[in-house]
Coordinates of C-alpha atoms in Angstrom, one line a residue:
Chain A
X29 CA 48.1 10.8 -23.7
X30 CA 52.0 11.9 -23.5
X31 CA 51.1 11.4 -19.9
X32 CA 50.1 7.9 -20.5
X33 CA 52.9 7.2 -22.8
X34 CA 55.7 8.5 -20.1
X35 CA 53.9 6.3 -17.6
X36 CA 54.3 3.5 -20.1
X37 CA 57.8 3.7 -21.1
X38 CA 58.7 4.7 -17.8
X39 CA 57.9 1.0 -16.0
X40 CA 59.0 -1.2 -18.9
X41 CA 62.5 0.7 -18.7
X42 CA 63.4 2.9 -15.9
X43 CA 61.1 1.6 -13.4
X44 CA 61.5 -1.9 -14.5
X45 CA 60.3 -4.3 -11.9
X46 CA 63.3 -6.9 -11.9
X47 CA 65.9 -3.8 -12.2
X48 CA 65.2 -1.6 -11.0
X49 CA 63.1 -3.1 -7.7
X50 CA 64.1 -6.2 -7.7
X51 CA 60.4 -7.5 -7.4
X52 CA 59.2 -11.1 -8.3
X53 CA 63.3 -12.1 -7.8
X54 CA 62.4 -15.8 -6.7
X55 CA 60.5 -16.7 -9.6
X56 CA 62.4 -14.9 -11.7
X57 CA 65.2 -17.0 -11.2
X58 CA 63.3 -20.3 -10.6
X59 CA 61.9 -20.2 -14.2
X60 CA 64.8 -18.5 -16.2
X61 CA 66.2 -22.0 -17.3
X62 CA 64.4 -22.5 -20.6
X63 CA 63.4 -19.8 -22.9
X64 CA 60.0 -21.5 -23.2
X65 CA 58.8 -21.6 -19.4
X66 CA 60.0 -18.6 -19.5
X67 CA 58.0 -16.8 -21.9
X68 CA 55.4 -19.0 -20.5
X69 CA 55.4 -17.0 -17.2
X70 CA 56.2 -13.7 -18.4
X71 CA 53.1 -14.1 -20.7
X72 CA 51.1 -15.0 -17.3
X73 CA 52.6 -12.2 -15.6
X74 CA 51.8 -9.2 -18.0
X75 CA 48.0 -10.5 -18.1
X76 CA 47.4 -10.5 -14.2
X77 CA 49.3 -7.5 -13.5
X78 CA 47.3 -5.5 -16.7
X79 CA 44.5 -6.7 -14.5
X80 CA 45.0 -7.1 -11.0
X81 CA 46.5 -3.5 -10.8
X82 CA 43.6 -1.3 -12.0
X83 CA 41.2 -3.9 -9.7
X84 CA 43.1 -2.8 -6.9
X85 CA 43.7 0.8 -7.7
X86 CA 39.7 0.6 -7.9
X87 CA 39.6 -1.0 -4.2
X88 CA 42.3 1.2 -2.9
X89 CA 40.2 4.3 -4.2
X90 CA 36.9 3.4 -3.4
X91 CA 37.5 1.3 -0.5
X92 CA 40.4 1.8 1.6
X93 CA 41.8 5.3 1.1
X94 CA 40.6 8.2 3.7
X95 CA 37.6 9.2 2.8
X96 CA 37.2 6.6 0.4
X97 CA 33.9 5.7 1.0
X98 CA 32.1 9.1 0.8
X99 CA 30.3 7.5 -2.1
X100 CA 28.1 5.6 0.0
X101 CA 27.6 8.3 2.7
X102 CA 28.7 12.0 3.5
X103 CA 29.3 10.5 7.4
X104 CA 31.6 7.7 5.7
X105 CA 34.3 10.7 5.0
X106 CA 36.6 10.7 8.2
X107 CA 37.0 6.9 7.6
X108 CA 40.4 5.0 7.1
X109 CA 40.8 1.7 6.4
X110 CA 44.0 1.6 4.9
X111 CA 45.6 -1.0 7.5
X112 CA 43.6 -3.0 5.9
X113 CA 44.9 -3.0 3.0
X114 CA 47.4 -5.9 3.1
X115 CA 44.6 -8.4 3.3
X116 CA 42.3 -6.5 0.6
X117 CA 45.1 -6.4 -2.1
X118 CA 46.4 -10.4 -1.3
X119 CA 42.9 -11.2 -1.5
X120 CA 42.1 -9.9 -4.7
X121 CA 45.4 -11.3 -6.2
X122 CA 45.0 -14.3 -4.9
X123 CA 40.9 -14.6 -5.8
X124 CA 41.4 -13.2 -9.4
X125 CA 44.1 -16.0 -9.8
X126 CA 42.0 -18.7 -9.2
X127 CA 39.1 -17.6 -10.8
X128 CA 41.3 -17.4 -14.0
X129 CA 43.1 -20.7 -13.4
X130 CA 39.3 -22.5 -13.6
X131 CA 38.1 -20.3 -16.1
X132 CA 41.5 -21.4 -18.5
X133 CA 41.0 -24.9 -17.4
X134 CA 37.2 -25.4 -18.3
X135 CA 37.6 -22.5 -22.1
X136 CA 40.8 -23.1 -23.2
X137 CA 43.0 -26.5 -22.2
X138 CA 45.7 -25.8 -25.0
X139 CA 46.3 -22.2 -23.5
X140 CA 45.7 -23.8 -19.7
X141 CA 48.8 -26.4 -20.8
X142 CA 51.0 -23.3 -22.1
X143 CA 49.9 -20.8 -19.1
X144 CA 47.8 -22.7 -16.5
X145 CA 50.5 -24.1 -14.6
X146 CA 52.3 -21.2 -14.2
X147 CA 48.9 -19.5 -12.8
X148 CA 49.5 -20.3 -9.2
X149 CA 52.7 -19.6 -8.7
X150 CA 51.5 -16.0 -9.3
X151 CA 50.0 -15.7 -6.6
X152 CA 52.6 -15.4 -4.3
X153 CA 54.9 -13.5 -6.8
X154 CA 56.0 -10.2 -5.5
X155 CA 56.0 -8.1 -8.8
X156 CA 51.6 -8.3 -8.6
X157 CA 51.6 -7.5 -4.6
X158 CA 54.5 -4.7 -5.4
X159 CA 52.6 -3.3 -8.6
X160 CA 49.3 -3.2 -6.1
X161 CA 51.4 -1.5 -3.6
X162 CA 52.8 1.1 -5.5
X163 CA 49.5 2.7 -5.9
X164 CA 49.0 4.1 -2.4
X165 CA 52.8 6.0 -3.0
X166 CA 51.6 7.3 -6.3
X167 CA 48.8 9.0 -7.1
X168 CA 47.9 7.6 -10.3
X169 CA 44.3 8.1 -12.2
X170 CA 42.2 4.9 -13.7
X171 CA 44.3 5.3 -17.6
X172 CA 47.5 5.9 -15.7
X173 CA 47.0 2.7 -13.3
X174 CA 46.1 0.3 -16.0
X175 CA 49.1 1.6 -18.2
X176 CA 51.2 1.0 -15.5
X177 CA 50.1 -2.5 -14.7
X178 CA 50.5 -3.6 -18.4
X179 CA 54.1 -1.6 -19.1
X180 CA 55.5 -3.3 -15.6
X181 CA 54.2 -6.9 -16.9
X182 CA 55.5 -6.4 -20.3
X183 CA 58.8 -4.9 -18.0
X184 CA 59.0 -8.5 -16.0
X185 CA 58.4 -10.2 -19.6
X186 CA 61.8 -8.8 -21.1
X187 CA 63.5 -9.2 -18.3
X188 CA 63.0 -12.8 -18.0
X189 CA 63.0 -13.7 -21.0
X190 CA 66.4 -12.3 -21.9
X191 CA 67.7 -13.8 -18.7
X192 CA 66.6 -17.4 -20.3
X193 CA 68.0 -16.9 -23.6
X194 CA 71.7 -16.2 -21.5
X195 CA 71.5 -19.0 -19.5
X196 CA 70.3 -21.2 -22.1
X197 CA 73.8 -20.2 -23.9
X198 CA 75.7 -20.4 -20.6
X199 CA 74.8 -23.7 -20.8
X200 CA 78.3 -24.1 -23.1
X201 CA 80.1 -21.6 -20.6
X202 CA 82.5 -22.8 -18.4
X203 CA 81.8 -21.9 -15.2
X204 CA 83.9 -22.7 -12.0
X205 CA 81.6 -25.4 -9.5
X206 CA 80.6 -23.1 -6.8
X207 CA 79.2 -20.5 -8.8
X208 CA 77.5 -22.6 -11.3
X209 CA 74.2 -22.3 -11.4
X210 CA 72.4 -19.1 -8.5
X211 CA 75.6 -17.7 -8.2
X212 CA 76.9 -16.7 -11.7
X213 CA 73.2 -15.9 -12.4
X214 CA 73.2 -13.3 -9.8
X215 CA 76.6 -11.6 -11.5
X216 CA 74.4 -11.5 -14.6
X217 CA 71.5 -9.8 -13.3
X218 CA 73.5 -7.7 -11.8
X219 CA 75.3 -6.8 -14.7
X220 CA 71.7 -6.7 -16.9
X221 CA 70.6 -4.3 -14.4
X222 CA 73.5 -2.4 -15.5
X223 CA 72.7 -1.9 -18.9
X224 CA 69.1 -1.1 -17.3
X225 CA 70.4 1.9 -15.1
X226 CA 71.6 4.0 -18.3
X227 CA 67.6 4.1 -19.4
X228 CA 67.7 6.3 -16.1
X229 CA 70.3 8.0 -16.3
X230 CA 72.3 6.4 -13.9
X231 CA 70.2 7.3 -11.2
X232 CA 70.3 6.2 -8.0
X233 CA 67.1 4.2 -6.4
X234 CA 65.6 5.1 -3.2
X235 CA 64.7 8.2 -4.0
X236 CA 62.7 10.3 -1.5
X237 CA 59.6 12.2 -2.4
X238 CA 61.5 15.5 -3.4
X239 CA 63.8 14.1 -5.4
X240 CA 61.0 12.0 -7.3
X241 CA 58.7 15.0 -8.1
X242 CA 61.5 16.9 -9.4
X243 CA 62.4 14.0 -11.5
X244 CA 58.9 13.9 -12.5
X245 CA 58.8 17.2 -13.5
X246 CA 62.0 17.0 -15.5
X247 CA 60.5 14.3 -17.5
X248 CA 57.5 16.1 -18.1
X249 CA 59.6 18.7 -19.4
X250 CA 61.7 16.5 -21.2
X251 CA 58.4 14.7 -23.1
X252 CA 57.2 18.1 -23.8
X253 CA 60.1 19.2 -25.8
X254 CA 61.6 16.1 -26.8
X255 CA 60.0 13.2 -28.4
X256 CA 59.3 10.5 -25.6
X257 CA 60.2 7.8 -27.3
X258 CA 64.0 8.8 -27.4
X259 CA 64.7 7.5 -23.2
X260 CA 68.2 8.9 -24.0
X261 CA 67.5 12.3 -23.3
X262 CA 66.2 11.1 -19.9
X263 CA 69.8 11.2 -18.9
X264 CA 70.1 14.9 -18.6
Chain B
X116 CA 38.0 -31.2 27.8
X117 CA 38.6 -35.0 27.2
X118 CA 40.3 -34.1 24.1
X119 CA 42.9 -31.4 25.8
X120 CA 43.3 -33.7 28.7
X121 CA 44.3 -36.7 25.9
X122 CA 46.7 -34.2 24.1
X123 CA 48.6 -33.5 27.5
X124 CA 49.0 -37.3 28.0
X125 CA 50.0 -38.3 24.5
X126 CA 52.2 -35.1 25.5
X127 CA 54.0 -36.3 28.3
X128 CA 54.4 -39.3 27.3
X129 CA 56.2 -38.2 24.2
X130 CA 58.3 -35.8 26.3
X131 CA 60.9 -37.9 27.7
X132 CA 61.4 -39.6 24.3
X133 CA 62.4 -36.3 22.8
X134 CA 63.5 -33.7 24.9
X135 CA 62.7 -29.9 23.8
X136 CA 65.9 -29.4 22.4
X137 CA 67.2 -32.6 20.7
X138 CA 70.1 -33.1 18.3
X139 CA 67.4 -33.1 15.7
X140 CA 65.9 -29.8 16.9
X141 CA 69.1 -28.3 17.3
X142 CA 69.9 -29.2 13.7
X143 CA 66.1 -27.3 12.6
X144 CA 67.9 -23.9 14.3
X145 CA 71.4 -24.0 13.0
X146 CA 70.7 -26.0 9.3
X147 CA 69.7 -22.4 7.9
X148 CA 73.0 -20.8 9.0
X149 CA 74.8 -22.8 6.5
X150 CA 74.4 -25.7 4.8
X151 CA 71.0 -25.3 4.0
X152 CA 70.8 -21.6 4.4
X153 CA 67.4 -19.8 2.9
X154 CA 69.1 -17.5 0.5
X155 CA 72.2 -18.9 -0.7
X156 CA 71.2 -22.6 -0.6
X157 CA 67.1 -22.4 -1.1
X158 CA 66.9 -19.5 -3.3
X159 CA 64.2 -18.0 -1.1
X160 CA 63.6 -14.0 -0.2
X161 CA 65.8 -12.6 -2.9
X162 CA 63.9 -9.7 -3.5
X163 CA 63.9 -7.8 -0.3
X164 CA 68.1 -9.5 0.3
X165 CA 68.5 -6.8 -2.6
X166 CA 66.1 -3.8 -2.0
X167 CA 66.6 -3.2 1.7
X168 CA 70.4 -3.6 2.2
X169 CA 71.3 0.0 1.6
X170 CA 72.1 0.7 4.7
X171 CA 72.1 -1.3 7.9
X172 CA 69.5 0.0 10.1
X173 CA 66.4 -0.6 7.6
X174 CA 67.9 -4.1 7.2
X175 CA 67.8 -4.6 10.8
X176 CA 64.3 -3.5 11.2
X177 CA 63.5 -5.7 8.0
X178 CA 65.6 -8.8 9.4
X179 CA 63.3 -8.3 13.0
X180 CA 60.0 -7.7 11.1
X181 CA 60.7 -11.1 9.0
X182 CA 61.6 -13.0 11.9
X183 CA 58.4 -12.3 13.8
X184 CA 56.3 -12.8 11.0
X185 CA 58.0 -16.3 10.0
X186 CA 57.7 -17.4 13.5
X187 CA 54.0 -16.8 14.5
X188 CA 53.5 -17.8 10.9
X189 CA 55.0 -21.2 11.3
X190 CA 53.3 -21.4 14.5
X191 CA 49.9 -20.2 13.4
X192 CA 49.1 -22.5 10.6
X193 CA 51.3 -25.6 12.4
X194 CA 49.1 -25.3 14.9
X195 CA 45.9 -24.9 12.1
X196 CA 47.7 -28.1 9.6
X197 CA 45.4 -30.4 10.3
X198 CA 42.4 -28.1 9.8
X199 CA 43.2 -26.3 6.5
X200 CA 41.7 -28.3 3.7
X201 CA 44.4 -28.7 0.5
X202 CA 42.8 -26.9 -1.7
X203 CA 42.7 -23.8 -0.6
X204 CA 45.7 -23.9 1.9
X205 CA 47.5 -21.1 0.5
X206 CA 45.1 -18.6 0.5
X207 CA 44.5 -19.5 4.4
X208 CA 48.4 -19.2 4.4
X209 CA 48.0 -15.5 2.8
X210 CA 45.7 -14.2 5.2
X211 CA 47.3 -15.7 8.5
X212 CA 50.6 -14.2 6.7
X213 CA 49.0 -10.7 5.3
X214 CA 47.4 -10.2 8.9
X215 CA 50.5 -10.7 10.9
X216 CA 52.4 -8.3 8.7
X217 CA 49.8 -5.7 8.8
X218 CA 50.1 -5.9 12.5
X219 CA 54.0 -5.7 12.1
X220 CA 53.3 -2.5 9.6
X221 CA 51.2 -0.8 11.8
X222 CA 53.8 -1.3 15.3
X223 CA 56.5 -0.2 13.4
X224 CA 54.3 3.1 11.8
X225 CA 53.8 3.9 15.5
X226 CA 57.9 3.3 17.1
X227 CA 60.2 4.1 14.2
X228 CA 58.4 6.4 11.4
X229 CA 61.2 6.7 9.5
X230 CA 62.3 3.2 9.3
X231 CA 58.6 2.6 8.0
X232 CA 59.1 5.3 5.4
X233 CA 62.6 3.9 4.3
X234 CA 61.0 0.5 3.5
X235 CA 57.2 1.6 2.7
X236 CA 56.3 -1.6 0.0
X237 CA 59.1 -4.0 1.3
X238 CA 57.5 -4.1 4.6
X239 CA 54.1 -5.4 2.4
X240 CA 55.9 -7.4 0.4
X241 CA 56.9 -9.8 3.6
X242 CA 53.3 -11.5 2.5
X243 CA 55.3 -13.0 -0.8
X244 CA 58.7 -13.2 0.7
X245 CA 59.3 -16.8 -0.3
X246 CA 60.8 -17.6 2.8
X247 CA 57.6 -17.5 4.7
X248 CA 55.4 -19.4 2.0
X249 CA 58.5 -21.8 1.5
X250 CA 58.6 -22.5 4.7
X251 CA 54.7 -22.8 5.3
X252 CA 54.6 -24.8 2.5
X253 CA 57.9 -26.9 3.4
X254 CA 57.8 -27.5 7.3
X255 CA 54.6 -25.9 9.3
X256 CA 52.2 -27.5 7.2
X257 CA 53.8 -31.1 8.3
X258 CA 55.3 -30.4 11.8
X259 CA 54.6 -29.8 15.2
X260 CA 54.1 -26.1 16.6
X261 CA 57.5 -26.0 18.6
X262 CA 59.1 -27.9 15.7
X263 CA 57.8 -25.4 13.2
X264 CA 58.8 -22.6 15.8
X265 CA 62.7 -23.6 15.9
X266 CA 62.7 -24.0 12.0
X267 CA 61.1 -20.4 11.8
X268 CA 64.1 -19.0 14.0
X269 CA 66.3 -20.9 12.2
X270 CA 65.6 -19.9 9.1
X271 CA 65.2 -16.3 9.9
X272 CA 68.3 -16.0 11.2
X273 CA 69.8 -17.4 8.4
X274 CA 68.2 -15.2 6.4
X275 CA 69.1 -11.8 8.9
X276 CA 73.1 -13.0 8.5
X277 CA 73.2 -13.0 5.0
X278 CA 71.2 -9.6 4.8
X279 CA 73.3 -7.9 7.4
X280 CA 76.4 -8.8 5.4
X281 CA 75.5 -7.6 2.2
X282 CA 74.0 -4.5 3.5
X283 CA 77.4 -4.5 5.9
X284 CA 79.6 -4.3 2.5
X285 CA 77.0 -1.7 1.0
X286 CA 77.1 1.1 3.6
X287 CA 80.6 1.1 4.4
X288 CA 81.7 0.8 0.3
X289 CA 78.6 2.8 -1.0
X290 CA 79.1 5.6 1.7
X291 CA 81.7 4.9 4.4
X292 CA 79.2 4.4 7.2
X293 CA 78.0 2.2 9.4
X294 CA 74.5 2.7 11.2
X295 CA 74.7 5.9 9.8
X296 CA 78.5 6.7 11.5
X297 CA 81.1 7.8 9.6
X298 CA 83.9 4.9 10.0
X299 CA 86.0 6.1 6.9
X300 CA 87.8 9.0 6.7
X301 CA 86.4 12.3 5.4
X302 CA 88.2 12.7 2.2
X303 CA 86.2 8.9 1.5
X304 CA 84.1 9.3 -1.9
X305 CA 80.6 7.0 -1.2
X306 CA 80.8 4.1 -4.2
X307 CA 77.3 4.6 -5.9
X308 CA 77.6 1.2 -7.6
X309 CA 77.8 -0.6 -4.5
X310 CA 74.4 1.9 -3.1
X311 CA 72.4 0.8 -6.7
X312 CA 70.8 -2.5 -6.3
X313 CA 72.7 -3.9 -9.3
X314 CA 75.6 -4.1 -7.0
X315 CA 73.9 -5.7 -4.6
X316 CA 73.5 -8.7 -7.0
X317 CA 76.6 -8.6 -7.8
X318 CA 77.9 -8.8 -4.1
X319 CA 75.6 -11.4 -3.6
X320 CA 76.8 -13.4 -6.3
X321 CA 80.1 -13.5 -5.1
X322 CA 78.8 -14.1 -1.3
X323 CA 77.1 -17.1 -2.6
X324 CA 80.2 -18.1 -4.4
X325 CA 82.8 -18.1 -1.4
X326 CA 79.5 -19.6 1.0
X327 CA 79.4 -23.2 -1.2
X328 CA 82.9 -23.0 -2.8
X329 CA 83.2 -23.2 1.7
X330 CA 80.1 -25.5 2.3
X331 CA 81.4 -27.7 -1.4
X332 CA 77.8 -27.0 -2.3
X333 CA 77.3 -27.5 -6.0
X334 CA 74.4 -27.1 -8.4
X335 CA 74.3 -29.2 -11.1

């Protein structure tokens, strides 16, 4: 359970998918203009990723990994399919967003006017495909996949939605012409992502594998003494 | 057989009208360079602008994987537009797109392993760069193959430039290299702000400040 809740805190701050990635950038910034859209999106985003991650974690694991398929057969065990694994993940994104889009439509047309529209520009978002292919990288169990899926979504949520509320007050900023509009909004992420890094630390990203166990084990330790919910102590 | 024979004729015919590299062909390749360039004008392929540019090398490899991808996309389904019913055209542009970058994956797995490590999920994430399904969306679907071919160049290079400068700035600021060679003297401390992809956004909002305060492009 600690586990779970390390995973959890872990992608909404430290791991956060616009800060510390950079994932699901263009709509990010595409839908940041009013508040409203943009809760309207991030709301959109933290349902398919709660759902779309543990679906593929279960197609990765079952399906694609080597050896995956020893539940059908014992000869099935020296088989790897993971090139394939581009077109499986798309595919279920893509498939799980249109079923919901027709499902909304036809149960709910006050939710489909708040969340529909937003529904297939999803699809091509990066933050679902990313989240989906993190999970080959780590090795995750069912509980730990599906917290991860919802913590990153409610990660994108804060992210864009803060983003709105300054730009909706920038709207009174005087800004000089050629950096008005993409360009000062790029300073400010930047600067968000800032504030972001001190969840971590200041730690630097690109981590390779050695470096990212012993950080895992540090904050293992860490949760073990320390109450998790403090991400200060994180820092040493 | 009628049907190819008829294509070559409308073909020829059509060839002298518009030779292969027109003024308004010309303009398809070298649009995306500046004025109408993919990141700083479009707002396309941010993500992987700011996750790859560490160092150069990796953006090279990414700027070449993009390109190829974006081209024999454009081609592919410019060649397929009038085949691919509405509805569903962007999961037909997902697959054509996911299959091409699982080929790039797997040719760069096999000649540069540790590029391919370096990147791992931005190589995968080519599938929702919006550059390609922009440009899917924006020219192939509407446009000849060889049309859709130059504006697929185009645009990647415009893309590759901008990378390649950013991640220019980052390696010789975040660590005094370039390809991996010292340029700066020893005593040179790396910058880690400018290795963190918050600096990157920051660089790239100033990039995209001197590029239009240049170009006099100006959002509203």
């Amino acid at each position: 359970m600690e586990n779970l809740l390390n995973i959890f805190i872990k992608s909404i701050f430290i791991d956060n998918m616009i800060f510390a990635y950079f994932l699901g950038m263009c709509s990010y910034l595409a839908v940041s203009k009013k508040y409203k859209t943009a809760a309207g999106l991030g709301m959109a985003v933290i349902f398919v990723l709660g759902i779309t991650v543990p679906l593929n974690w279960l197609a990765y694991n079952f399906l694609l990994k080597e050896g995956a398929l020893t539940w059908i057969s014992e000869d099935f065990a020296s088989i790897d399919l993971e090139v394939l694994k581009f077109i499986v993940f798309i595919a279920i994104v893509a498939a799980f967003v249109q079923l919901t889009e027709m499902a909304v439509e036809k149960f709910s047309p006050s939710l489909y006017n708040s969340l529909g529209i937003f529904l297939p520009l999803i699809a091509v978002n990066c933050s679902i495909l990313g989240g989906a292919l993190f999970l080959p990288t780590r090795d995750y169990e069912f509980a730990e996949a599906v917290t991860f899926g919802l913590g990153s979504g409610i990660g994108w949520f804060l992210a864009v939605v803060s983003l709105a509320a300054i730009r909706e007050k920038m709207a009174y900023a005087d800004v000089p012409k050629p950096l008005r509009g993409l360009g000062i909004t790029f300073i400010i992420v930047g600067l968000m992502a800032f504030g972001f890094m001190s969840f971590g630390g200041f730690e630097l990203p690109f981590k390779n594998k050695e470096q990212q166990q012993a950080e895992q084990e540090k904050t293992s330790q860490v949760s073990e003494n320390v109450d998790p919910l403090s991400v200060a102590n994180y820092s040493e | 057989m009628s049907t190819e024979t008829l294509e070559k004729e409308v073909k020829e015919v059509k060839k002298p009208s518009e030779p292969l590299l027109s003024k308004k062909r010309k303009a398809l390749l070298t649009n995306p360079l500046d004025e109408d360039n993919p990141i700083t004008i479009q707002v396309l392929g941010i993500c992987s602008a700011l996750a790859v540019t560490v160092a150069l090398k990796p953006t090279l490899v990414m700027a070449i994987a993009v390109t190829a991808v974006l081209v024999l996309a454009n081609v592919v389904i410019s060649a397929l537009r009038n085949t691919i019913p509405n509805r569903i055209r962007i999961i037909v542009q997902l697959v054509v797109v996911a299959s091409l970058v699982a080929i790039v994956d797997q040719v760069l797995k096999a000649y540069s392993y540790d590029v391919w490590k370096e990147l791992s999920v931005f190589i995968g994430l080519i599938i929702t760069n919006c550059i390609v399904m922009g440009r899917l969306e924006a020219f192939a679907l509407g446009n000849k193959p060889w049309d859709a071919m130059l504006d697929g160049l185009g645009n990647s290079f415009g893309y590759a430039w901008i990378i390649l400068a950013i991640a220019f700035f980052r390696e010789l600021t975040g660590s005094g290299k370039l390809f991996g060679v010292k340029v700066l003297p020893e005593e040179y401390i790396g910058n880690g702000v400018m290795m963190s992809p918050a600096g990157a956004c920051v660089l790239l909002g100033v990039l995209i400040w001197i590029i239009r305060s240049r170009n006099g492009y100006v959002e509203d």
